[in-house]
Short mmCIF file of C-alpha atoms in Angstrom, two decimals:
data_model
loop_
_atom_site.label_atom_id
_atom_site.label_comp_id
_atom_site.label_asym_id
_atom_site.label_seq_id
_atom_site.Cartn_x
_atom_site.Cartn_y
_atom_site.Cartn_z
CA ALA A 2 -77.24 -2.09 -48.73
CA GLN A 3 -79.30 1.43 -48.20
CA SER A 4 -77.56 4.63 -48.65
CA VAL A 5 -78.26 8.31 -48.19
CA THR A 6 -76.84 11.12 -50.65
CA GLN A 7 -76.85 14.55 -49.93
CA LEU A 8 -75.78 16.66 -52.80
CA GLY A 9 -73.68 19.72 -51.79
CA SER A 10 -71.74 19.46 -48.91
CA HIS A 11 -72.06 23.55 -48.60
CA VAL A 12 -74.65 25.43 -49.85
CA SER A 13 -74.69 29.04 -49.55
CA VAL A 14 -77.99 31.42 -49.71
CA SER A 15 -78.94 35.00 -49.08
CA GLU A 16 -80.90 35.77 -45.86
CA GLY A 17 -84.92 35.58 -47.47
CA ALA A 18 -83.73 33.39 -50.19
CA LEU A 19 -85.45 30.09 -50.91
CA VAL A 20 -83.73 27.14 -49.08
CA LEU A 21 -83.36 23.94 -50.55
CA LEU A 22 -80.93 21.15 -49.85
CA ARG A 23 -81.17 17.57 -51.73
CA CYS A 24 -81.32 14.11 -50.85
CA ASN A 25 -81.80 11.04 -52.34
CA TYR A 26 -82.10 7.50 -51.16
CA SER A 27 -81.43 3.93 -52.22
CA SER A 28 -84.11 1.83 -51.18
CA SER A 29 -86.64 0.49 -53.55
CA VAL A 30 -89.20 -0.16 -50.90
CA PRO A 31 -89.79 3.73 -48.74
CA PRO A 32 -87.59 3.60 -45.96
CA TYR A 33 -88.74 6.34 -43.00
CA LEU A 34 -86.88 9.61 -43.98
CA PHE A 35 -85.77 12.47 -41.39
CA TRP A 36 -83.86 15.30 -41.69
CA TYR A 37 -81.36 16.45 -38.81
CA VAL A 38 -80.11 19.73 -38.10
CA GLN A 39 -77.08 20.08 -36.05
CA TYR A 40 -76.26 23.72 -34.65
CA PRO A 41 -72.10 24.29 -33.20
CA ASN A 42 -71.64 22.77 -30.19
CA GLN A 43 -75.01 21.20 -29.65
CA GLY A 44 -76.38 17.42 -30.70
CA LEU A 45 -78.79 16.66 -33.78
CA GLN A 46 -82.05 17.66 -33.71
CA LEU A 47 -84.86 16.24 -35.58
CA LEU A 48 -86.61 18.61 -38.21
CA LEU A 49 -89.25 16.35 -39.73
CA LYS A 50 -89.84 12.98 -40.16
CA TYR A 51 -91.83 11.27 -43.10
CA THR A 52 -93.05 7.52 -41.85
CA SER A 53 -95.95 6.70 -44.71
CA ALA A 54 -98.41 9.33 -43.96
CA ALA A 55 -98.57 12.63 -45.68
CA THR A 56 -95.87 13.05 -47.90
CA LEU A 57 -95.26 16.75 -47.85
CA VAL A 58 -94.29 16.97 -44.08
CA LYS A 59 -94.03 20.40 -41.97
CA GLY A 60 -91.46 20.66 -39.44
CA ILE A 61 -90.10 22.93 -37.06
CA ASN A 62 -88.92 26.55 -37.50
CA GLY A 63 -90.78 27.16 -41.17
CA PHE A 64 -88.63 23.63 -42.92
CA GLU A 65 -90.57 21.22 -44.82
CA ALA A 66 -89.92 18.15 -47.03
CA GLU A 67 -92.00 16.13 -49.50
CA PHE A 68 -91.30 12.62 -50.23
CA LYS A 69 -91.34 11.51 -53.83
CA LYS A 70 -91.07 7.88 -54.41
CA SER A 71 -90.43 8.08 -58.03
CA GLU A 72 -87.40 10.15 -57.44
CA THR A 73 -86.39 8.32 -54.53
CA SER A 74 -86.32 12.23 -53.05
CA PHE A 75 -86.56 13.70 -49.62
CA HIS A 76 -85.62 17.17 -50.29
CA LEU A 77 -85.69 20.02 -47.75
CA THR A 78 -87.08 22.95 -48.37
CA LYS A 79 -87.83 26.76 -46.58
CA PRO A 80 -89.11 29.50 -48.55
CA SER A 81 -87.29 32.34 -46.68
CA ALA A 82 -83.64 31.53 -45.33
CA HIS A 83 -82.62 33.29 -41.52
CA MET A 84 -79.19 34.15 -40.40
CA SER A 85 -80.49 31.27 -37.50
CA ASP A 86 -80.57 28.80 -40.14
CA ALA A 87 -76.93 28.57 -40.45
CA ALA A 88 -76.56 24.92 -39.35
CA GLU A 89 -75.28 21.38 -40.90
CA TYR A 90 -78.32 19.35 -41.72
CA PHE A 91 -78.27 15.68 -41.97
CA CYS A 92 -80.84 13.45 -43.82
CA ALA A 93 -81.23 9.85 -42.91
CA VAL A 94 -83.41 6.73 -43.51
CA SER A 95 -84.41 3.71 -41.26
CA ASP A 96 -85.45 0.49 -42.79
CA LEU A 97 -89.32 -0.19 -42.07
CA GLY A 98 -87.75 -4.09 -41.78
CA ASP A 99 -85.11 -3.27 -39.05
CA SER A 100 -86.08 -4.04 -36.09
CA SER A 101 -83.17 -1.90 -34.50
CA TYR A 102 -84.48 1.10 -35.93
CA LYS A 103 -81.17 2.42 -36.47
CA LEU A 104 -80.44 5.78 -38.43
CA ILE A 105 -78.63 5.78 -42.14
CA PHE A 106 -76.92 9.12 -42.71
CA GLY A 107 -75.90 11.31 -45.65
CA SER A 108 -73.13 13.10 -45.24
CA GLY A 109 -74.44 16.50 -44.15
CA THR A 110 -75.06 19.66 -45.64
CA ARG A 111 -73.95 22.83 -44.42
CA LEU A 112 -75.81 25.73 -44.96
CA LEU A 113 -74.44 29.37 -44.75
CA VAL A 114 -76.57 32.17 -44.76
CA ARG A 115 -75.63 35.53 -45.95
CA PRO A 116 -76.80 38.90 -45.03
CA GLU B 23 -86.25 17.46 -18.56
CA ALA B 24 -82.61 16.65 -19.17
CA GLY B 25 -81.66 15.95 -22.60
CA VAL B 26 -78.81 12.80 -23.62
CA THR B 27 -75.75 14.06 -21.98
CA GLN B 28 -72.11 12.79 -23.01
CA PHE B 29 -68.80 12.91 -21.71
CA PRO B 30 -66.08 14.32 -21.99
CA SER B 31 -66.83 16.66 -24.58
CA HIS B 32 -63.33 16.68 -25.88
CA SER B 33 -60.46 14.11 -25.37
CA VAL B 34 -57.17 14.11 -27.14
CA ILE B 35 -55.02 10.55 -26.50
CA GLU B 36 -52.21 9.31 -27.62
CA LYS B 37 -51.80 6.20 -29.91
CA GLY B 38 -52.14 2.85 -28.33
CA GLN B 39 -54.03 4.68 -25.01
CA THR B 40 -56.94 3.63 -23.86
CA VAL B 41 -60.00 5.88 -23.85
CA THR B 42 -63.70 5.40 -21.98
CA LEU B 43 -66.55 7.85 -23.54
CA ARG B 44 -69.92 7.69 -21.37
CA CYS B 45 -73.45 8.49 -22.12
CA ASP B 46 -76.54 9.35 -19.89
CA PRO B 47 -79.66 8.51 -22.35
CA ILE B 48 -82.84 10.48 -21.13
CA SER B 49 -84.56 8.51 -18.04
CA GLY B 50 -86.87 6.01 -19.29
CA HIS B 51 -85.50 5.83 -22.56
CA ASP B 52 -84.92 1.94 -23.21
CA ASN B 53 -82.84 2.35 -26.73
CA LEU B 54 -79.81 3.76 -26.71
CA TYR B 55 -77.64 4.27 -29.61
CA TRP B 56 -73.92 4.83 -30.61
CA TYR B 57 -72.76 6.74 -33.88
CA ARG B 58 -69.61 8.15 -34.90
CA ARG B 59 -68.75 10.59 -37.60
CA VAL B 60 -64.94 10.31 -38.94
CA MET B 61 -63.27 13.22 -40.58
CA GLY B 62 -66.63 15.19 -41.83
CA LYS B 63 -67.89 12.42 -43.40
CA GLU B 64 -71.36 10.85 -42.99
CA ILE B 65 -72.41 9.52 -39.45
CA LYS B 66 -72.02 5.93 -38.88
CA PHE B 67 -74.25 3.66 -36.79
CA LEU B 68 -72.15 1.54 -34.48
CA LEU B 69 -74.07 0.05 -32.09
CA HIS B 70 -77.92 -0.20 -30.40
CA PHE B 71 -79.03 -1.17 -26.62
CA VAL B 72 -82.36 -2.10 -25.36
CA LYS B 73 -81.76 -1.88 -21.66
CA GLU B 74 -78.69 -4.05 -20.76
CA SER B 75 -78.82 -6.11 -24.10
CA LYS B 76 -77.12 -5.39 -27.40
CA GLN B 77 -79.39 -5.48 -29.96
CA ASP B 78 -77.41 -4.66 -33.10
CA GLU B 79 -73.60 -4.26 -33.10
CA SER B 80 -73.19 -4.59 -36.20
CA GLY B 81 -71.35 -1.41 -36.84
CA MET B 82 -68.87 -1.95 -34.21
CA PRO B 83 -65.54 -1.73 -36.62
CA ASN B 84 -63.85 -4.01 -34.61
CA ASN B 85 -62.92 -5.61 -31.66
CA ARG B 86 -60.72 -2.48 -29.93
CA PHE B 87 -63.88 -0.83 -29.17
CA LEU B 88 -66.16 -2.33 -26.51
CA ALA B 89 -69.41 -1.20 -25.58
CA GLU B 90 -71.34 -1.78 -21.85
CA ARG B 91 -74.94 -0.77 -20.84
CA THR B 92 -74.85 -2.02 -17.10
CA GLY B 93 -78.09 -1.90 -15.15
CA GLY B 94 -79.35 -0.54 -18.57
CA THR B 95 -79.18 2.90 -17.49
CA TYR B 96 -75.85 4.99 -19.23
CA SER B 97 -73.72 3.36 -21.13
CA THR B 98 -69.76 3.17 -21.72
CA LEU B 99 -67.85 3.06 -24.98
CA LYS B 100 -64.05 2.03 -24.44
CA VAL B 101 -61.65 2.01 -27.46
CA GLN B 102 -58.52 -0.07 -26.58
CA PRO B 103 -55.83 0.30 -27.56
CA ALA B 104 -56.90 3.56 -29.43
CA GLU B 105 -55.47 3.80 -33.26
CA LEU B 106 -55.26 6.89 -35.50
CA GLU B 107 -58.32 6.57 -37.32
CA ASP B 108 -60.72 6.25 -34.49
CA SER B 109 -60.22 9.79 -34.58
CA GLY B 110 -63.57 11.48 -34.75
CA VAL B 111 -66.83 12.53 -32.89
CA TYR B 112 -68.97 9.94 -31.19
CA PHE B 113 -72.57 10.70 -30.54
CA CYS B 114 -74.87 8.79 -28.61
CA ALA B 115 -79.03 8.92 -29.00
CA SER B 116 -81.76 7.73 -26.77
CA SER B 117 -85.59 6.58 -27.58
CA GLN B 118 -88.29 5.54 -25.97
CA ARG B 119 -88.94 1.89 -26.23
CA ARG B 120 -92.54 1.31 -27.99
CA SER B 121 -94.20 -1.70 -30.01
CA GLY B 122 -94.25 -0.78 -33.52
CA GLY B 123 -93.00 2.48 -35.48
CA HIS B 124 -90.23 4.91 -35.63
CA ASN B 125 -89.61 6.65 -32.42
CA GLU B 126 -87.52 9.77 -32.38
CA GLN B 127 -83.95 9.49 -31.23
CA PHE B 128 -82.65 12.25 -29.06
CA PHE B 129 -79.00 13.11 -29.56
CA GLY B 130 -76.26 13.82 -27.21
CA PRO B 131 -73.83 16.82 -28.45
CA GLY B 132 -71.45 14.32 -29.00
CA THR B 133 -67.61 13.94 -27.85
CA ARG B 134 -64.86 14.69 -30.16
CA LEU B 135 -61.77 12.07 -29.99
CA THR B 136 -58.64 13.36 -31.28
CA VAL B 137 -56.05 10.28 -31.52
CA LEU B 138 -52.63 11.68 -31.80
#
């Protein structure tokens, strides 16, 4: 069964520092890949998605992620963290052959941004 | 345009009681999904509706959970009787129906269910 691993339940960075949130998936066939963000008391919001086009995907709020098939990874980065980036981030996949397009999530990474 | 709404935002019930969660998807979205996050673990898929039909209910944990989507608009998820392990946050998401490809799922804020 497909699975998603997010390394680090909590990541802490200083404001202005690089943000790197890690995500690895288990499928041998590249699935659709997503990063979602959840701010307090809000629903999940799509940051970006990979659907077999460009391997470097740009999303909202300055985030981007690179799909690396050889590493089965889809790490999320942002060059310079802002206080407003503090939230919980979820990596998710959806199998190409799944007509339901249901999402399989990682366990989430909470990003803390220090002033 | 209104987003996905869920009601209630919080619910505290005792073990053995019944609770019904409601989700109103974005207007015109045929796909409706229910997910659950238990105790800070990963968010897990429960089921998927296309209009009023259950497309995939492989994630439903047991027969204490009943989901409906009468008329293909809003959906309800009933837990009867509730058990302690049912505590968590229940998310609803909706997406447009389009042949081929993956459509973005828009999530509601969730309902936090606490079973005492």
